[in-house]
Amino acid sequence: QWLLSGTPLENSVDDLLSLLEFIDPVGDHGSARVPLRDRLREVQLRRRKSDVLTQLPPKRITRMDIELTAAQRKTYDRVEKDGILELRQLGTTIQVTHVLQLIGRLKQICNFCPSTGQSSKFDDLNERVQSLQAEGHKALVFSQFTNATYGVRAIDSRLGSRSLVFTGDQDHFERDDTVRRFREDPD
């Protein structure tokens, strides 16, 4: 038996214990009371990206500041102001999830203005994709959002036939077909 988890070390202890119970219910010693670290050493194979992907170039991070369109800026400022007021009204009942929700809404607006559909990020992305295509290259674009208002489906609808969509809500046949088309289709 084996189990694959992409982020077991970032999960909670309960998540790790659940994974261990699934793969090795009683442990090699016949007891589930073996300390967690010892059980992990017995059953876990951990590989670092640097150990297995030596053929990849080092990661490069390029920071780009892209100004929002006027409509995006207006919407962003309004949502930020209203969101901060909502957070203050929560007082002592405020939770991290409330702050993260506001950040998520602001990030969505940075992708596409909900009232106009304008997007400085998309305009920049479109220019880059056109340039890459003209040079015969392909590109992968990652987004936290998948929907047609703020995410990859919004990008896809604007790029048209130049793009393929690959998201977690597709079944494995759709995802496999997308990967195949990306690899085989020169366009």
C-alpha positions as a LaTeX table, in Angstrom:
\begin{tabular}{lrrr}
\hline
Residue & $x$ (\AA) & $y$ (\AA) & $z$ (\AA) \\
\hline
Gln1 & 0.00 & 0.00 & 0.00 \\
Trp2 & 1.03 & 3.56 & $-0.55$ \\
Leu3 & $-0.40$ & 7.04 & $-0.16$ \\
Leu4 & 0.54 & 10.25 & $-1.94$ \\
Ser5 & 0.06 & 13.65 & $-0.35$ \\
Gly6 & 1.49 & 16.82 & $-1.80$ \\
Thr7 & 1.72 & 18.74 & 1.46 \\
Pro8 & 1.81 & 16.33 & 4.41 \\
Leu9 & 4.32 & 18.39 & 6.37 \\
Glu10 & 2.13 & 21.47 & 6.18 \\
Asn11 & $-0.98$ & 19.65 & 7.39 \\
Ser12 & $-2.10$ & 19.61 & 11.00 \\
Val13 & $-1.00$ & 16.81 & 13.29 \\
Asp14 & $-4.51$ & 15.36 & 13.10 \\
Asp15 & $-4.24$ & 15.24 & 9.29 \\
Leu16 & $-0.92$ & 13.43 & 9.54 \\
Leu17 & $-2.34$ & 10.95 & 12.03 \\
Ser18 & $-5.30$ & 10.34 & 9.75 \\
Leu19 & $-2.97$ & 9.63 & 6.82 \\
Leu20 & $-0.87$ & 7.30 & 8.98 \\
Glu21 & $-3.92$ & 5.43 & 10.23 \\
Phe22 & $-5.08$ & 4.96 & 6.66 \\
Ile23 & $-1.79$ & 3.61 & 5.35 \\
Asp24 & $-0.53$ & 1.81 & 8.48 \\
Pro25 & $-3.34$ & 1.34 & 11.04 \\
Val26 & $-1.29$ & $-0.36$ & 13.73 \\
Gly27 & 2.29 & 0.35 & 12.69 \\
Asp28 & 5.04 & $-2.20$ & 12.21 \\
His29 & 5.30 & $-2.67$ & 15.98 \\
Gly30 & 1.69 & $-3.78$ & 16.42 \\
Ser31 & 0.83 & $-0.64$ & 18.34 \\
Ala32 & $-0.65$ & 2.67 & 17.24 \\
Arg33 & 1.05 & 4.29 & 20.25 \\
Val34 & 4.45 & 4.58 & 18.58 \\
Pro35 & 5.47 & 8.28 & 18.73 \\
Leu36 & 4.44 & 10.27 & 15.64 \\
Arg37 & 7.97 & 11.16 & 14.53 \\
Asp38 & 9.05 & 7.52 & 14.74 \\
Arg39 & 6.01 & 6.36 & 12.73 \\
Leu40 & 6.70 & 9.02 & 10.10 \\
Arg41 & 10.33 & 7.92 & 9.77 \\
Glu42 & 9.14 & 4.35 & 9.24 \\
Val43 & 6.63 & 5.04 & 6.48 \\
Gln44 & 7.38 & 8.40 & 4.89 \\
Leu45 & 9.49 & 8.96 & 1.81 \\
Arg46 & 10.20 & 12.66 & 1.54 \\
Arg47 & 11.90 & 14.09 & $-1.48$ \\
Arg48 & 12.79 & 17.69 & $-2.06$ \\
Lys49 & 12.35 & 19.32 & $-5.44$ \\
Ser50 & 16.07 & 20.10 & $-5.51$ \\
Asp51 & 16.84 & 16.37 & $-5.14$ \\
Val52 & 14.66 & 15.16 & $-8.02$ \\
Leu53 & 14.40 & 18.01 & $-10.49$ \\
Thr54 & 18.01 & 18.93 & $-11.10$ \\
Gln55 & 17.36 & 19.50 & $-14.81$ \\
Leu56 & 15.14 & 22.51 & $-14.06$ \\
Pro57 & 16.74 & 25.96 & $-14.00$ \\
Pro58 & 16.63 & 27.84 & $-10.70$ \\
Lys59 & 13.40 & 29.66 & $-9.97$ \\
Arg60 & 13.38 & 33.29 & $-11.04$ \\
Ile61 & 11.02 & 35.78 & $-9.50$ \\
Thr62 & 10.27 & 38.96 & $-11.39$ \\
Arg63 & 8.17 & 41.57 & $-9.67$ \\
Met64 & 5.96 & 43.65 & $-11.91$ \\
Asp65 & 3.81 & 46.52 & $-10.80$ \\
Ile66 & 0.79 & 46.98 & $-13.05$ \\
Glu67 & $-1.49$ & 49.95 & $-12.46$ \\
Leu68 & $-5.18$ & 49.18 & $-12.20$ \\
Thr69 & $-7.54$ & 50.70 & $-14.76$ \\
Ala70 & $-9.51$ & 53.67 & $-13.48$ \\
Ala71 & $-12.61$ & 51.48 & $-13.07$ \\
Gln72 & $-10.64$ & 48.79 & $-11.24$ \\
Arg73 & $-9.07$ & 51.39 & $-8.92$ \\
Lys74 & $-12.47$ & 52.93 & $-8.11$ \\
Thr75 & $-14.01$ & 49.53 & $-7.35$ \\
Tyr76 & $-10.94$ & 48.40 & $-5.39$ \\
Asp77 & $-10.94$ & 51.53 & $-3.21$ \\
Arg78 & $-14.68$ & 51.21 & $-2.50$ \\
Val79 & $-14.48$ & 47.51 & $-1.62$ \\
Glu80 & $-11.40$ & 48.10 & 0.53 \\
Lys81 & $-13.06$ & 50.95 & 2.44 \\
Asp82 & $-16.32$ & 49.03 & 2.93 \\
Gly83 & $-14.40$ & 45.90 & 3.92 \\
Ile84 & $-12.35$ & 47.70 & 6.54 \\
Leu85 & $-15.55$ & 49.17 & 8.01 \\
Glu86 & $-17.08$ & 45.68 & 8.14 \\
Leu87 & $-13.98$ & 44.34 & 9.87 \\
Arg88 & $-14.08$ & 47.13 & 12.46 \\
Gln89 & $-17.76$ & 46.45 & 13.12 \\
Leu90 & $-16.92$ & 42.85 & 13.96 \\
Gly91 & $-14.88$ & 44.10 & 16.91 \\
Thr92 & $-13.63$ & 41.29 & 19.09 \\
Thr93 & $-15.47$ & 38.67 & 17.01 \\
Ile94 & $-13.19$ & 39.27 & 14.03 \\
Gln95 & $-11.40$ & 36.19 & 12.73 \\
Val96 & $-8.54$ & 35.68 & 10.30 \\
Thr97 & $-11.03$ & 34.26 & 7.79 \\
His98 & $-12.82$ & 37.63 & 7.65 \\
Val99 & $-9.56$ & 39.38 & 6.72 \\
Leu100 & $-8.71$ & 36.68 & 4.17 \\
Gln101 & $-12.15$ & 37.06 & 2.57 \\
Leu102 & $-11.55$ & 40.79 & 2.09 \\
Ile103 & $-8.09$ & 40.12 & 0.64 \\
Gly104 & $-9.64$ & 37.57 & $-1.73$ \\
Arg105 & $-12.22$ & 40.09 & $-2.95$ \\
Leu106 & $-9.50$ & 42.68 & $-3.53$ \\
Lys107 & $-7.36$ & 40.17 & $-5.44$ \\
Gln108 & $-10.32$ & 39.34 & $-7.66$ \\
Ile109 & $-10.79$ & 43.02 & $-8.50$ \\
Cys110 & $-7.10$ & 43.19 & $-9.41$ \\
Asn111 & $-7.79$ & 40.45 & $-11.95$ \\
Phe112 & $-10.95$ & 41.90 & $-13.50$ \\
Cys113 & $-13.24$ & 44.81 & $-12.61$ \\
Pro114 & $-16.61$ & 43.24 & $-11.77$ \\
Ser115 & $-18.60$ & 46.17 & $-13.17$ \\
Thr116 & $-16.73$ & 46.76 & $-16.44$ \\
Gly117 & $-14.69$ & 43.61 & $-17.04$ \\
Gln118 & $-11.59$ & 45.77 & $-17.55$ \\
Ser119 & $-8.25$ & 44.36 & $-16.48$ \\
Ser120 & $-4.78$ & 45.84 & $-16.55$ \\
Lys121 & $-3.37$ & 42.42 & $-15.67$ \\
Phe122 & $-5.16$ & 40.79 & $-18.59$ \\
Asp123 & $-4.02$ & 43.51 & $-21.00$ \\
Asp124 & $-0.41$ & 42.89 & $-19.93$ \\
Leu125 & $-0.87$ & 39.11 & $-20.07$ \\
Asn126 & $-2.42$ & 39.30 & $-23.54$ \\
Glu127 & 0.57 & 41.26 & $-24.87$ \\
Arg128 & 2.97 & 38.74 & $-23.38$ \\
Val129 & 1.06 & 35.76 & $-24.78$ \\
Gln130 & 0.94 & 37.34 & $-28.24$ \\
Ser131 & 4.69 & 37.94 & $-28.10$ \\
Leu132 & 5.39 & 34.37 & $-26.95$ \\
Gln133 & 3.14 & 32.92 & $-29.65$ \\
Ala134 & 4.83 & 35.01 & $-32.33$ \\
Glu135 & 8.13 & 33.44 & $-31.22$ \\
Gly136 & 6.65 & 29.92 & $-31.34$ \\
His137 & 6.44 & 29.43 & $-27.57$ \\
Lys138 & 3.70 & 28.18 & $-25.29$ \\
Ala139 & 2.89 & 29.50 & $-21.83$ \\
Leu140 & 1.22 & 28.33 & $-18.65$ \\
Val141 & $-0.83$ & 30.86 & $-16.72$ \\
Phe142 & $-1.72$ & 30.12 & $-13.12$ \\
Ser143 & $-4.55$ & 31.75 & $-11.23$ \\
Gln144 & $-6.00$ & 31.25 & $-7.78$ \\
Phe145 & $-9.46$ & 31.77 & $-9.27$ \\
Thr146 & $-11.19$ & 29.61 & $-11.86$ \\
Asn147 & $-14.52$ & 31.34 & $-12.51$ \\
Ala148 & $-15.65$ & 33.31 & $-15.55$ \\
Thr149 & $-15.72$ & 36.63 & $-13.69$ \\
Tyr150 & $-12.25$ & 36.79 & $-12.13$ \\
Gly151 & $-10.31$ & 33.64 & $-13.00$ \\
Val152 & $-9.00$ & 31.37 & $-15.71$ \\
Arg153 & $-12.35$ & 31.13 & $-17.45$ \\
Ala154 & $-12.39$ & 34.93 & $-17.75$ \\
Ile155 & $-8.91$ & 34.78 & $-19.26$ \\
Asp156 & $-9.96$ & 31.92 & $-21.55$ \\
Ser157 & $-13.02$ & 33.77 & $-22.84$ \\
Arg158 & $-10.86$ & 36.74 & $-23.76$ \\
Leu159 & $-7.98$ & 34.76 & $-25.29$ \\
Gly160 & $-10.37$ & 32.61 & $-27.30$ \\
Ser161 & $-8.93$ & 29.75 & $-29.29$ \\
Arg162 & $-5.40$ & 30.54 & $-28.10$ \\
Ser163 & $-5.98$ & 28.98 & $-24.67$ \\
Leu164 & $-6.78$ & 25.72 & $-22.92$ \\
Val165 & $-8.29$ & 25.50 & $-19.45$ \\
Phe166 & $-7.07$ & 23.08 & $-16.79$ \\
Thr167 & $-8.83$ & 23.26 & $-13.41$ \\
Gly168 & $-9.59$ & 20.99 & $-10.50$ \\
Asp169 & $-13.31$ & 20.95 & $-11.27$ \\
Gln170 & $-12.77$ & 19.14 & $-14.57$ \\
Asp171 & $-12.96$ & 15.37 & $-14.63$ \\
His172 & $-9.75$ & 13.45 & $-15.30$ \\
Phe173 & $-10.68$ & 12.86 & $-18.95$ \\
Glu174 & $-10.96$ & 16.60 & $-19.60$ \\
Arg175 & $-7.69$ & 17.29 & $-17.77$ \\
Asp176 & $-5.87$ & 14.50 & $-19.62$ \\
Asp177 & $-7.19$ & 15.79 & $-22.95$ \\
Thr178 & $-6.07$ & 19.33 & $-22.09$ \\
Val179 & $-2.54$ & 18.16 & $-21.23$ \\
Arg180 & $-2.38$ & 16.08 & $-24.41$ \\
Arg181 & $-3.52$ & 19.01 & $-26.56$ \\
Phe182 & $-1.04$ & 21.36 & $-24.87$ \\
Arg183 & 1.82 & 18.97 & $-25.57$ \\
Glu184 & 0.86 & 17.96 & $-29.12$ \\
Asp185 & $-0.82$ & 20.98 & $-30.68$ \\
Pro186 & 1.76 & 23.51 & $-31.87$ \\
Asp187 & $-0.87$ & 26.28 & $-31.73$ \\
\hline
\end{tabular}
